């Protein structure tokens, strides 16, 4: 079969793929298939048929695969642009037709492509001028942060796309004329021969040009393409690997300089490293692309069914993400294989070329298209920082499409003038093209081109591997991110389950709209808003809405086999209902206790670990979360959204003395009756430890020291315990450990005992962090952590794992799952816990915690006053009761307490309410 017949056959094979892709878009839009609705793909095929005839006439010996590959890629591009930006599709088709016309023009009017070498310096000047022309005032325009456009009225153009072709033509002529000079190294360093400055000058000039583009045009993509195309052509010309090493050094220098000097480069790099750190700001575009690709899976969601239209400017820089989502890993890998095939045929054309010039032109043009594709796909898939290039043939953009088809025309011309491997290449400017003569020159070139082909194949294999990691291996992780609004948007068509308290108050539910979608509402307002969180198509999910996302959407926690079958069959069903351990009465009492203060309150059932209330102040109306998030830069909005119960770390103050006391009793270091001197101030570790208001208590027992909260006594006890045992004991309660919990929970902290001084150990035992060293000062604790400390004492030395979700039910009310209480840690014996509890009862009866006393019930607890760097101290209370059989534990902190009340007094009503609900009062 002749080359042109092979080309025609390949065009006929590609045509149904393009037409079918377009047909799926038409059908997705609800239109019927007809000649009219399929006119665009048929017209595109017709234009390529004309191009095929032109190749038959003016380039009959050209490569047979390049034109069909260009047809397949551009057809895919037109189809997806029609899907994503229909208003721009017709213009893109016009640019395609113009590109084909220009390609045919190259075939017709470029009689001998080698003659371009005669004008290499003219081409260089024009190429550089075009590349830098967007810097001109008046006509140069900055769009999306890059100054790469020339604008005349409503018409805009990227001159850099044409500049790349002119630079390739210049480099081909220059390298062909100077090949021997560039291959001979005169400097010696031991056994090594190194290039001198004259030999390195071309690379340094191209490197400098690339830096100018990065600095003044903010166009990292074009700079990388120009530099790597030059490096590719230089290696193919000389075969010297030293140039690659020098290029790596220059790239490193340029990269460090650009990163340290320019904010736009820093933003690109930081967004690449962690786009989710600012998912609603600088990372928004990349995050949206990642969410789309993660949804694609192996087979895709179907053409027209994706949410890739949420990606800003998706039809240009991020069109590959749209292909990934809707065509899946297989479709995306297919597109990458087309580029690999283009690279292979371009390199084969270079190997067959009759001269150095045409061989280097084919190499440079192939490299410019393939490397551009690799760089932009790598950026979109987060393999490297995003560079802002278009995907050749596919992305929306007339300049890129026009330049790509001009390059195709030149490749076809290089292939048509090829003489095959049976004849030696001749120099375009006279004389021998190679230092080697005979067949050896072609063999050397063939080895370099083969090496280039292998490198390109490996590069694209890395892309496919990275895609597999993103779209298959880590897909669930990305889909379940709280910021993933794609997942939330898909769930808008599915009734999400309710979230309710243990006593039946609905905190969140979905109501159906007229269009069949569902809106999430929060009828309880401020009640437990920090616990419930939110579910939003724009802002993702938080709180229980995030922790139980799969459960609420119905994709996990199946109650029956019917639920399982429906899920895997893709049959839409209502989500599961989540019942919390939170009791609405206790929760309201906890929120009321915080009224007027910033702070937090946690109430636990010590026997099970169930969280009966979890409140944070200031709070917010859950129904108004979107307005708060939209104003998240406002400090008051951010403050209201912050969950102080689980995320804030506080100095626990004297409430930590519960842990110190328990450690001393458990390890026989002291007893309740051990007598200590309790002056108002005393030096421990050559520095003072003081009581509140420097009050002196004389000689008192450890029990009485707990009741009056003597810092000087507990400082002495802390020294007796020692830093190692004190820290180890705290870690048993949860400090320095990650505790599993449904809501984000900060780790409570203790210092490295090897870094603690005697003075710091004394204050740590008191509950005040004072250390300054590499490890964190401690203790620092969440309110939930201090509730767990109280629960250990209330439950005979055993801490139960805290939890918020009581049970899950399907839409028919059938129970799918129920949380079973589990032991978190055994931290002391039952006898020690009882002894500590008795001492803490004295705190409430005759000590600092009298405000928590409830008539008819024995309450135990410990107050705390924690110093801060602010004018006023924080007020703490951890309490439990009834002491005979504890049913309730409370931990509460009031920030910057002004003395008009205290945490123990505020805890009183919460304890009373909880005890009534628990049947203990």
CSV table of C-alpha atoms in Angstrom, one decimal, residues 660 669 676 712-723 726 758 761-766:
chain,number,residue,atom,x,y,z
A,660,UNK,CA,-1.0,15.6,88.5
A,669,UNK,CA,4.6,9.5,95.3
A,676,UNK,CA,3.3,20.3,102.1
A,712,UNK,CA,3.3,26.1,95.2
A,713,UNK,CA,2.2,22.7,96.6
A,714,UNK,CA,1.5,21.2,93.1
A,715,UNK,CA,4.8,22.6,91.8
A,716,UNK,CA,6.6,20.6,94.5
A,717,UNK,CA,4.5,17.5,93.6
A,718,UNK,CA,5.4,18.0,90.0
A,719,UNK,CA,9.1,17.9,90.8
A,720,UNK,CA,8.6,14.8,92.9
A,721,UNK,CA,6.9,13.1,89.9
A,722,UNK,CA,9.6,14.3,87.5
A,723,UNK,CA,9.2,15.3,83.9
A,726,UNK,CA,4.5,13.5,84.2
A,758,UNK,CA,12.9,21.8,87.1
A,761,UNK,CA,8.2,20.8,85.4
A,762,UNK,CA,6.8,22.6,88.5
A,763,UNK,CA,4.6,24.9,86.4
A,764,UNK,CA,3.6,22.1,84.0
A,765,UNK,CA,2.2,20.1,87.0
A,766,UNK,CA,0.2,23.3,87.9
